[in-house]
CSV table of N, CA and C in Angstrom, one decimal:
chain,number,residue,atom,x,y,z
A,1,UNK,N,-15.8,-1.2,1.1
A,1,UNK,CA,-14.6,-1.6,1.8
A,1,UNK,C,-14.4,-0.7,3.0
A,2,UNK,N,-14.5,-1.3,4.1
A,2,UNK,CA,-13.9,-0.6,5.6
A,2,UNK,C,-12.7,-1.3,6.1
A,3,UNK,N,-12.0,-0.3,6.1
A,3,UNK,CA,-10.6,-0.9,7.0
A,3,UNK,C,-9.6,0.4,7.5
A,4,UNK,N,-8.5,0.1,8.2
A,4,UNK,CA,-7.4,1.4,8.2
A,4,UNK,C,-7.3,2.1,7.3
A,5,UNK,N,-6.8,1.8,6.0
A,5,UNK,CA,-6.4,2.1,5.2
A,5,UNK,C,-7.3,3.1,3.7
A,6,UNK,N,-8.9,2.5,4.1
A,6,UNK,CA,-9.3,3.6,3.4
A,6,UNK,C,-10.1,4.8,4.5
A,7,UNK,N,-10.0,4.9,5.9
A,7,UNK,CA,-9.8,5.9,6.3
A,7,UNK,C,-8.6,7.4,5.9
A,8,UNK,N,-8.8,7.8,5.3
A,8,UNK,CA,-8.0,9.1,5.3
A,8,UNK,C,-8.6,10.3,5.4
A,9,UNK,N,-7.9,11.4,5.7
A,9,UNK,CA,-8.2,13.1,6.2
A,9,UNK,C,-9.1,13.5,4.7
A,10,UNK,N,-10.2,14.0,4.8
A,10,UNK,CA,-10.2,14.8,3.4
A,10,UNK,C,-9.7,15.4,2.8
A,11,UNK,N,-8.4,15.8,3.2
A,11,UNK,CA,-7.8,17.0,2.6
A,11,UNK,C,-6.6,16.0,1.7
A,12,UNK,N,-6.7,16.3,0.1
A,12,UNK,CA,-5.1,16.1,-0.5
A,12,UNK,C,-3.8,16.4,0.2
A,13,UNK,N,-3.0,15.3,0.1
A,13,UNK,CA,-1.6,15.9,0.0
A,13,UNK,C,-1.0,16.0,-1.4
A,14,UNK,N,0.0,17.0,-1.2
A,14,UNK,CA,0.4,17.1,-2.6
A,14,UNK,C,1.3,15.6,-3.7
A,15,UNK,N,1.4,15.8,-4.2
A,15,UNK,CA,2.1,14.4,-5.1
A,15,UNK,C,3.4,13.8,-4.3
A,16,UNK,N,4.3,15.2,-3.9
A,16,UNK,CA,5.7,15.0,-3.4
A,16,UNK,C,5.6,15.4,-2.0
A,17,UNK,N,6.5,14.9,-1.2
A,17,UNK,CA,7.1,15.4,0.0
A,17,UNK,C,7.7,17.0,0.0
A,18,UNK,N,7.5,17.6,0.9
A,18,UNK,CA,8.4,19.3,0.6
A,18,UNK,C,9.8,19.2,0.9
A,19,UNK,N,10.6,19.2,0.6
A,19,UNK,CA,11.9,19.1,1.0
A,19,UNK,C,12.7,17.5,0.6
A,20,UNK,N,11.7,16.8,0.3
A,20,UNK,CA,12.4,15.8,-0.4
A,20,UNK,C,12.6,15.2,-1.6
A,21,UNK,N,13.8,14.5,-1.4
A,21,UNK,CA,14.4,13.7,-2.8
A,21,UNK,C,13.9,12.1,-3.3
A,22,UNK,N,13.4,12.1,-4.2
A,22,UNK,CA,12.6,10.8,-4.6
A,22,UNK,C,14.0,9.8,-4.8
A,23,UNK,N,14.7,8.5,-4.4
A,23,UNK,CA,15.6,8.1,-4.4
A,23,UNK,C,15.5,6.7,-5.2
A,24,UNK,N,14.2,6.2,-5.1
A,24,UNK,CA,13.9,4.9,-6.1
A,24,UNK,C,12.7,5.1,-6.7
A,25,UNK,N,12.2,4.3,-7.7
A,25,UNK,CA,11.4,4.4,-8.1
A,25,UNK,C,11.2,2.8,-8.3
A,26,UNK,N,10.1,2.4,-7.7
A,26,UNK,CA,9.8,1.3,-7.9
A,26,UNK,C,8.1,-0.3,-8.4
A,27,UNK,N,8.1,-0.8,-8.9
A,27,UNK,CA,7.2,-1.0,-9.3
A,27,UNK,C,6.4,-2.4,-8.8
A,28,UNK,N,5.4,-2.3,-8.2
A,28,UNK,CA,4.5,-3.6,-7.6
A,28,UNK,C,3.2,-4.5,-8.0
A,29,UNK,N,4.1,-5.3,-7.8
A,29,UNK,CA,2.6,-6.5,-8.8
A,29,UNK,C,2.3,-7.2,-7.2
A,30,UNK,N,0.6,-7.0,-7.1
A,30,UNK,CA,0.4,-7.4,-5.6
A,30,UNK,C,-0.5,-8.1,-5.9
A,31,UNK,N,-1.1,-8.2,-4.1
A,31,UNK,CA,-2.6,-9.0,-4.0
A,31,UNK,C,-3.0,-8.6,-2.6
A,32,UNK,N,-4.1,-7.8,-2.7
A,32,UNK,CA,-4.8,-7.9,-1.2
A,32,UNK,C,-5.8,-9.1,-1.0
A,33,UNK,N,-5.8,-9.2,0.6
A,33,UNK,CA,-6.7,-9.7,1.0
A,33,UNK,C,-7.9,-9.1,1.7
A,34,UNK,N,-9.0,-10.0,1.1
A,34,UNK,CA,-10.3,-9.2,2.1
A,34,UNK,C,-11.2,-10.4,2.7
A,35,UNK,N,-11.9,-10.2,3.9
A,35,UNK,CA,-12.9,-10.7,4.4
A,35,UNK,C,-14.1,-10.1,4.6
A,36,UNK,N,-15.3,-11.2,3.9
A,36,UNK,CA,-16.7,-10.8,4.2
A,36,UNK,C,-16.8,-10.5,5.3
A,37,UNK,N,-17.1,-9.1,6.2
A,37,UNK,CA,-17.7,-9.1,7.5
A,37,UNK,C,-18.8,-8.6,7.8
A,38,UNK,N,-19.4,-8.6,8.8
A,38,UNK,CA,-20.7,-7.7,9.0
A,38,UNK,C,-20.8,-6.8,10.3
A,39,UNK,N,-21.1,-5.4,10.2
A,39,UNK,CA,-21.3,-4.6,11.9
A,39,UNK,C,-22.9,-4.4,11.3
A,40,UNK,N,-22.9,-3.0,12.3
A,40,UNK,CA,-24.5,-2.8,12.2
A,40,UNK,C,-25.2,-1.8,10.7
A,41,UNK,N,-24.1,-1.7,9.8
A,41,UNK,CA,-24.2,-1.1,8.8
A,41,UNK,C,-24.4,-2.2,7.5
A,42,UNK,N,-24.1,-3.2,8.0
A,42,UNK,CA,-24.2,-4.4,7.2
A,42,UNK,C,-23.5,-5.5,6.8
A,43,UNK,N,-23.1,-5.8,5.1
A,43,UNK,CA,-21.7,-6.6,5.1
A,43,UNK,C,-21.1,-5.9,4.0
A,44,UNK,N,-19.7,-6.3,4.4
A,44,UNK,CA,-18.6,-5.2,3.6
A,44,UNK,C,-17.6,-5.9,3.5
A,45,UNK,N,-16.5,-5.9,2.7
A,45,UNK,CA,-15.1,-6.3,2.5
A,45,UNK,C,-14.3,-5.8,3.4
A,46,UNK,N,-13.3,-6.7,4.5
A,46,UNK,CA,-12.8,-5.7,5.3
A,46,UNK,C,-11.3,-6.7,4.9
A,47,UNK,N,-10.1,-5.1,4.7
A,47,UNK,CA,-8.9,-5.3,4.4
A,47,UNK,C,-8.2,-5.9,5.5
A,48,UNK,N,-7.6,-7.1,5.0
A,48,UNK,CA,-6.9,-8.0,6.0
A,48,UNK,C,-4.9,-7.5,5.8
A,49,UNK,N,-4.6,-8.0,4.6
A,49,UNK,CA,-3.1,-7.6,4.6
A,49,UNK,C,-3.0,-7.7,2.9
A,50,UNK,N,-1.9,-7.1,2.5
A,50,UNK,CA,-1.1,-7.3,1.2
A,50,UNK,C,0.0,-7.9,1.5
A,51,UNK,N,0.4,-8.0,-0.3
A,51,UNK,CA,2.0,-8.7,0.1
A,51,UNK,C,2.1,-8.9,-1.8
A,52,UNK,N,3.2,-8.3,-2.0
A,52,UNK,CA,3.6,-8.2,-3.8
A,52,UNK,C,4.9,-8.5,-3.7
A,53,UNK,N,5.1,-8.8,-5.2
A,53,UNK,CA,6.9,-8.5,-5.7
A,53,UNK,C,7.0,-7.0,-6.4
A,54,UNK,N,8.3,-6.8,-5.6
A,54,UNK,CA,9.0,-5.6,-5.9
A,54,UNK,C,10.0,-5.5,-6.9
A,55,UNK,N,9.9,-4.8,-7.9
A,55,UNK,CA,11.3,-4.7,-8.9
A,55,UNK,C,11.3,-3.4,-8.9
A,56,UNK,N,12.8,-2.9,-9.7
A,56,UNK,CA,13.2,-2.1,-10.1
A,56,UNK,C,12.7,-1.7,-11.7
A,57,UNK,N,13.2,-0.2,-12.6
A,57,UNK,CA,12.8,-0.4,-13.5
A,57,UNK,C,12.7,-1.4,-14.4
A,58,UNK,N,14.0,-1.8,-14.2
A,58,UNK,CA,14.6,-2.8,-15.3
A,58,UNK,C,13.9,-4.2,-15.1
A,59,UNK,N,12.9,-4.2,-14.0
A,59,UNK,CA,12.1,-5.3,-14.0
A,59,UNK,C,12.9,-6.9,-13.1
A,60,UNK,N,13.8,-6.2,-12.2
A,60,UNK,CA,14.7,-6.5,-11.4
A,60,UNK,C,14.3,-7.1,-9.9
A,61,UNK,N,13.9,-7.6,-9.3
A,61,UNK,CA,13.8,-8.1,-8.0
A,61,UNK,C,14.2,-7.3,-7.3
A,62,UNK,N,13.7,-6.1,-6.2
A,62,UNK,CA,14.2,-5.7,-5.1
A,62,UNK,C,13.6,-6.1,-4.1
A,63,UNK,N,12.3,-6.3,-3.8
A,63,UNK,CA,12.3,-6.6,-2.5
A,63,UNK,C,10.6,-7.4,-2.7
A,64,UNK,N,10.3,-7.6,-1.3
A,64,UNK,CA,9.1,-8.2,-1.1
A,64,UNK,C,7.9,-7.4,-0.6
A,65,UNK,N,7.0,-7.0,-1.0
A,65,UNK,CA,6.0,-6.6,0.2
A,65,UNK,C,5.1,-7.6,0.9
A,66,UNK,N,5.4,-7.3,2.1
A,66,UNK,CA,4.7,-8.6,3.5
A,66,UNK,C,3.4,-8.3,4.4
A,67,UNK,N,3.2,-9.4,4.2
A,67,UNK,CA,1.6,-8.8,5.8
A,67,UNK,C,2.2,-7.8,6.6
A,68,UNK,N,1.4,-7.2,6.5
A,68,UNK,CA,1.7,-6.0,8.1
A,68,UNK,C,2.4,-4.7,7.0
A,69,UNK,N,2.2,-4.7,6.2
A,69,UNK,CA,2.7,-3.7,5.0
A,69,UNK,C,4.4,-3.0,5.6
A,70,UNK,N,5.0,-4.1,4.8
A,70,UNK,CA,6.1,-3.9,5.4
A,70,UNK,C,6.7,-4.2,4.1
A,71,UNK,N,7.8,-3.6,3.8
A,71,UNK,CA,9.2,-3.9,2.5
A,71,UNK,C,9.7,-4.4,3.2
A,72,UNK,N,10.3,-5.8,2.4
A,72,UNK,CA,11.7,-6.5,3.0
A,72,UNK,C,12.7,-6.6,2.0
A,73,UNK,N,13.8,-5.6,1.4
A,73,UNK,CA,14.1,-5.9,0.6
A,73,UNK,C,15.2,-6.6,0.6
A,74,UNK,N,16.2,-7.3,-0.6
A,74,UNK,CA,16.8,-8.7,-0.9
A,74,UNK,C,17.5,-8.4,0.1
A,75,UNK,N,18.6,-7.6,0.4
A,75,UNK,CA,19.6,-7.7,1.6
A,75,UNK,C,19.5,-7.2,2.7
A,76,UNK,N,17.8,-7.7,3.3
A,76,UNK,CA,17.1,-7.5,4.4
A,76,UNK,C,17.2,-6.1,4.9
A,77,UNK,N,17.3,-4.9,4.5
A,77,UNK,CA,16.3,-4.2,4.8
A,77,UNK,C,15.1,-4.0,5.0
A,78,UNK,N,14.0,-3.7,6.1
A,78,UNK,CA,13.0,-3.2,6.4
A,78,UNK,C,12.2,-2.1,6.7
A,79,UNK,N,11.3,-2.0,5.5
A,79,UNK,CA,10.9,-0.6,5.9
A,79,UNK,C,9.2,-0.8,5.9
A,80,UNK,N,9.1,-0.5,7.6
A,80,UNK,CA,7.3,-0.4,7.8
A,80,UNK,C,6.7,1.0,7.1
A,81,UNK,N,5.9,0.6,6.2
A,81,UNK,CA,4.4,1.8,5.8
A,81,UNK,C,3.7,1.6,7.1
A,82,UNK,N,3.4,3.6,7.5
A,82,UNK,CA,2.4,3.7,8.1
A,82,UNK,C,1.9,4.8,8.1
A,83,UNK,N,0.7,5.9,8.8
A,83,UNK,CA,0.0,6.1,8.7
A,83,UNK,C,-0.1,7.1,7.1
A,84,UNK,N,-0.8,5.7,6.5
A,84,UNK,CA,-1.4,6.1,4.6
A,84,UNK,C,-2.5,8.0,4.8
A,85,UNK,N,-1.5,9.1,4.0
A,85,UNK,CA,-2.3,10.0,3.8
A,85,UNK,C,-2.6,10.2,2.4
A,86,UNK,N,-4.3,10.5,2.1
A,86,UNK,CA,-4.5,10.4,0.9
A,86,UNK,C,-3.7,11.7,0.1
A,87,UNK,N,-3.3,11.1,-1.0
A,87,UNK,CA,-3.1,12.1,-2.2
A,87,UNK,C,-4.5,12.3,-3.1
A,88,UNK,N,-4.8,11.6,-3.8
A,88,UNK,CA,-5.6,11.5,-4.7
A,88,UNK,C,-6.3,10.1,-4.9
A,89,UNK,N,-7.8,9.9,-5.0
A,89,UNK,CA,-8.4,8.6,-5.5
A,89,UNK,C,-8.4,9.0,-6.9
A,90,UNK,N,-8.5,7.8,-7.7
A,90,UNK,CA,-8.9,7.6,-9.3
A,90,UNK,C,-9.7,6.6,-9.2
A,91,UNK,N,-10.5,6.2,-8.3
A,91,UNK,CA,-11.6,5.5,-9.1
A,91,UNK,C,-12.0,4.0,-7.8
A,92,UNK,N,-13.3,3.7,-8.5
A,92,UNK,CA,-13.9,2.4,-7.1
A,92,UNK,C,-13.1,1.4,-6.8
A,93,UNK,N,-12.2,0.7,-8.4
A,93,UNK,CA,-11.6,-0.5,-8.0
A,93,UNK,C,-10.3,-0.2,-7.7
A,94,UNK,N,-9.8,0.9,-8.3
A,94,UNK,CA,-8.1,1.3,-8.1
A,94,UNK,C,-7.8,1.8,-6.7
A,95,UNK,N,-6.8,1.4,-6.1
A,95,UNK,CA,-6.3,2.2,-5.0
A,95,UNK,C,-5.8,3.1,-5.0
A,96,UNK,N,-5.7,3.7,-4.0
A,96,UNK,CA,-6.0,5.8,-4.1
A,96,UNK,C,-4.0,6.2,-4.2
A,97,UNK,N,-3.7,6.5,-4.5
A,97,UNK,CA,-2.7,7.2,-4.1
A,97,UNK,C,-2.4,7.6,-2.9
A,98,UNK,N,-1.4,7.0,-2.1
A,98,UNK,CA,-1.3,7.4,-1.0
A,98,UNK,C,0.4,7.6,-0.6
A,99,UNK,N,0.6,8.7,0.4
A,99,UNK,CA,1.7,8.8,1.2
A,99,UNK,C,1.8,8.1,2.4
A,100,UNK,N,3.0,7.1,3.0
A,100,UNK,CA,2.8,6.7,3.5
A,100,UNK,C,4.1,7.1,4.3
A,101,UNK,N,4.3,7.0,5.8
A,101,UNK,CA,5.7,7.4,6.6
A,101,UNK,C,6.3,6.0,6.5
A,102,UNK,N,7.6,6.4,6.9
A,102,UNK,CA,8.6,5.4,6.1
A,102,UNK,C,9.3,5.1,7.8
A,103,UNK,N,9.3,3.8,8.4
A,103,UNK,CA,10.1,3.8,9.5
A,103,UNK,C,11.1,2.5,8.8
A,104,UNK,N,12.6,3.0,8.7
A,104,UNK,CA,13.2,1.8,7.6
A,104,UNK,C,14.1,1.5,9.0
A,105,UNK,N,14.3,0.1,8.9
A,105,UNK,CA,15.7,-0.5,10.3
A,105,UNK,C,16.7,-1.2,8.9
A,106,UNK,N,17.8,-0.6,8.7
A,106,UNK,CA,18.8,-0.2,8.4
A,106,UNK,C,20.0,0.5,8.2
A,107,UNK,N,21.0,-0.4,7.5
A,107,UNK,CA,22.2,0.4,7.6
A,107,UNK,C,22.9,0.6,6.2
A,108,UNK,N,22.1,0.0,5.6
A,108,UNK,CA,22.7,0.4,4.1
A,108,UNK,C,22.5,1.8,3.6
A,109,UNK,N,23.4,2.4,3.1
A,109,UNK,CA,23.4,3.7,2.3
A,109,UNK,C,22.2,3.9,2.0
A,110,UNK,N,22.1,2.9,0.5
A,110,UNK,CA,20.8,3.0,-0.3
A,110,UNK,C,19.7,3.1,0.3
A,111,UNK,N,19.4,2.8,1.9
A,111,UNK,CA,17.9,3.0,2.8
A,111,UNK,C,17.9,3.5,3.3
A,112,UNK,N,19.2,4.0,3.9
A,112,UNK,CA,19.0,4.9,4.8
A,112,UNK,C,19.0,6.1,5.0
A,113,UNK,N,17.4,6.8,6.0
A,113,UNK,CA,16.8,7.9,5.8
A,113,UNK,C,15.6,8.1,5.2
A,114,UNK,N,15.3,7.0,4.5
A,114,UNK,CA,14.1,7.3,3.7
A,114,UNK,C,13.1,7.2,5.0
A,115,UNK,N,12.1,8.5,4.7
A,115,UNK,CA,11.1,8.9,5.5
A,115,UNK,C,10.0,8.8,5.3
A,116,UNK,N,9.6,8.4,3.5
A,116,UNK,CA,8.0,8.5,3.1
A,116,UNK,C,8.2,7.6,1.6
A,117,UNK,N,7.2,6.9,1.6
A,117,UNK,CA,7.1,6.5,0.4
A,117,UNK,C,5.6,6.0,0.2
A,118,UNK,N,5.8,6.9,-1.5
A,118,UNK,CA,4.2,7.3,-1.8
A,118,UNK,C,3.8,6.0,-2.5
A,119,UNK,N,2.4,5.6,-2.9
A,119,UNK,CA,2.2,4.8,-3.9
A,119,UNK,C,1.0,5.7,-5.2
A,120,UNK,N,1.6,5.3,-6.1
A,120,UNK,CA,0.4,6.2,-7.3
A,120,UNK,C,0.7,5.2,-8.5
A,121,UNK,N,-0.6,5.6,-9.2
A,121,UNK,CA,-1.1,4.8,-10.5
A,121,UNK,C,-0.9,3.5,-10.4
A,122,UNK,N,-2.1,3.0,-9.0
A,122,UNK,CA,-2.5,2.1,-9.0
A,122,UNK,C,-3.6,1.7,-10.3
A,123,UNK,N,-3.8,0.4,-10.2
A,123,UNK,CA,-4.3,-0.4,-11.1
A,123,UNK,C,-5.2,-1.5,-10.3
A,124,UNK,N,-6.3,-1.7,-9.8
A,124,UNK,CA,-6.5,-2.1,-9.4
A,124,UNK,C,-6.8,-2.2,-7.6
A,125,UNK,N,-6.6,-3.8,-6.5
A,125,UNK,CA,-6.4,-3.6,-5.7
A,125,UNK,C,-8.2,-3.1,-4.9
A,126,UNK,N,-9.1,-3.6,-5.1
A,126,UNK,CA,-10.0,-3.5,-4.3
A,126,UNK,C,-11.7,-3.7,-5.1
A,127,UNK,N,-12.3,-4.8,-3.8
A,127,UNK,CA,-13.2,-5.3,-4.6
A,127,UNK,C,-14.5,-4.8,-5.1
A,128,UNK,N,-14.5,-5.3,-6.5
A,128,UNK,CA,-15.3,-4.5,-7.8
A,128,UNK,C,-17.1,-4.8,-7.2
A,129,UNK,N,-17.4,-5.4,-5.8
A,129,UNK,CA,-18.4,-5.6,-5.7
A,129,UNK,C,-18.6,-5.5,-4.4
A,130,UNK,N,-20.0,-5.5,-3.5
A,130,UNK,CA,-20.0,-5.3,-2.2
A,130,UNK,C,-20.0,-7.2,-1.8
A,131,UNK,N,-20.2,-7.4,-0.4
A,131,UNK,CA,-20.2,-8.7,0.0
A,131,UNK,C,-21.6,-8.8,0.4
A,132,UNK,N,-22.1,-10.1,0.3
A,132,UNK,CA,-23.6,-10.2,1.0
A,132,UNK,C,-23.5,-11.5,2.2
A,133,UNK,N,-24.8,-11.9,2.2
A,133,UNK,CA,-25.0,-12.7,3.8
A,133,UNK,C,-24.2,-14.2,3.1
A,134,UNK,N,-24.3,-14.7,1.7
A,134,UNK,CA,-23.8,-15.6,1.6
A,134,UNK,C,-22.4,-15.9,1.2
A,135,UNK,N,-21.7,-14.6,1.5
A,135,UNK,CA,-20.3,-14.8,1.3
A,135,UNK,C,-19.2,-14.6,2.5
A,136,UNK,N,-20.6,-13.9,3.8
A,136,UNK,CA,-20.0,-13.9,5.5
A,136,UNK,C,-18.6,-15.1,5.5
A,137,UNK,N,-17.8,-14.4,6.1
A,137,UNK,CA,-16.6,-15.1,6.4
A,137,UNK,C,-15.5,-15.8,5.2
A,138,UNK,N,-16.0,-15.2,3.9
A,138,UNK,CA,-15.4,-16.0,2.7
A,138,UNK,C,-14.3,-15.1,2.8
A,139,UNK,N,-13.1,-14.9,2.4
A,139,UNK,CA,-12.4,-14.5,1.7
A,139,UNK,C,-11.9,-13.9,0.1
A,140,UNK,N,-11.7,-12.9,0.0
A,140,UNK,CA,-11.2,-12.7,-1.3
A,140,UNK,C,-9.9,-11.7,-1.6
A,141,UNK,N,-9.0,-12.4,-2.9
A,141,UNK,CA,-7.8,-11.6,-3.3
A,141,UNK,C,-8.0,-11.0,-4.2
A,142,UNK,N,-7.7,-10.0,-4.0
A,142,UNK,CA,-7.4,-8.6,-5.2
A,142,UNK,C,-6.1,-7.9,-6.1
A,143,UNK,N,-5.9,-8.8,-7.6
A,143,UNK,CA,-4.6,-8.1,-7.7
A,143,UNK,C,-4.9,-6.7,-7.7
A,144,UNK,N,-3.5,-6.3,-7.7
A,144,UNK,CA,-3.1,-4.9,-8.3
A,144,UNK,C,-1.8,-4.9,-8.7
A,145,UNK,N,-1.1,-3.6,-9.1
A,145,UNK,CA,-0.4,-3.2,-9.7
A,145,UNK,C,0.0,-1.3,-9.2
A,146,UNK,N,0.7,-1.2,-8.5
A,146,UNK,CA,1.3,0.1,-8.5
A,146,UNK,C,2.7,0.7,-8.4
A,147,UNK,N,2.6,2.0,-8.5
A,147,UNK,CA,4.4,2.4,-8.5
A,147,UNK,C,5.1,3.0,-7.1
A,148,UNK,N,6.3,2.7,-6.3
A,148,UNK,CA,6.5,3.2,-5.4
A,148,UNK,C,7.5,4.3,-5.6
A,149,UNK,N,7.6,4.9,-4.7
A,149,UNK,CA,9.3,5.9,-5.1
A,149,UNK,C,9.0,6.5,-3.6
A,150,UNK,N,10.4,6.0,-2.9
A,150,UNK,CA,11.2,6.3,-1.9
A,150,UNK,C,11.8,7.8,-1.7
A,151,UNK,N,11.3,8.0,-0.7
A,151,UNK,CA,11.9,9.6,-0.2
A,151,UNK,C,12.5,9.4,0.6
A,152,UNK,N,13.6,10.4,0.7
A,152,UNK,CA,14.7,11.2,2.0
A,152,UNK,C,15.0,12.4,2.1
């Protein structure tokens, strides 16, 4: 798999932000998308977009995750993920743990300020196999399963 998102720095970040307060904790049932592509290294899965349901613990509806890795949550809040720094991988098919910056457009109490939101103990979320010449241009979805929690 080649895309943005499994570029990251070698170096860990730690679990938490320094100075911040974890404010939700939340839980995601997703699906990426990938496409067979090919450069001069060969063919590979390359990550197109996600998009899950978001709940609370209680297994509650908060929000959506959208193409363009964006939260939209129920009373339209938005908050864009960007540049993903690695925490930790666990493994080929799970997605790594990652910190992501939080740019939220809001005015609700509950959103606002959050600056980072990590994802860990993923489950899943990336393909268990490489692509070859006869799957060029095919598509494929990948569930997963991970946890978020919102910092400020």
């Amino acid at each position: 798999v080649r895309n943005s998102q499994s570029e990251f720095s070698s170096t860990c970040m730690p679990q938490e932000p320094k100075g911040k307060t974890a404010i939700h904790h939340w839980q995601v049932q997703g699906t990426n998308l990938f496409v067979c592509s090919r450069d001069k290294k060969g063919y590979y899965w390359r990550y197109i977009n996600t998009q899950g349901r978001v709940t609370n613990d209680k297994g509650q509806a908060v929000a959506e995750l959208t193409t363009g890795n964006r939260i939209v949550t129920l009373s339209g809040t938005q908050i864009s993920l960007r540049s993903p720094r690695l925490i930790e991988r666990r493994g080929s098919a799970d997605l790594p743990d990652v910190l992501f910056e939080a740019q939220t457009f809001s005015n609700e109490p509950a959103y606002k300020g959050v600056l980072y939101i990590s994802r860990r103990q993923a489950k899943g979320g990336l393909p268990l196999d490489g692509c070859s010449a006869g799957q060029y241009r095919q598509t494929l979805k990948v569930n997963y399963s991970a946890r978020f929690v919102l910092w400020r």
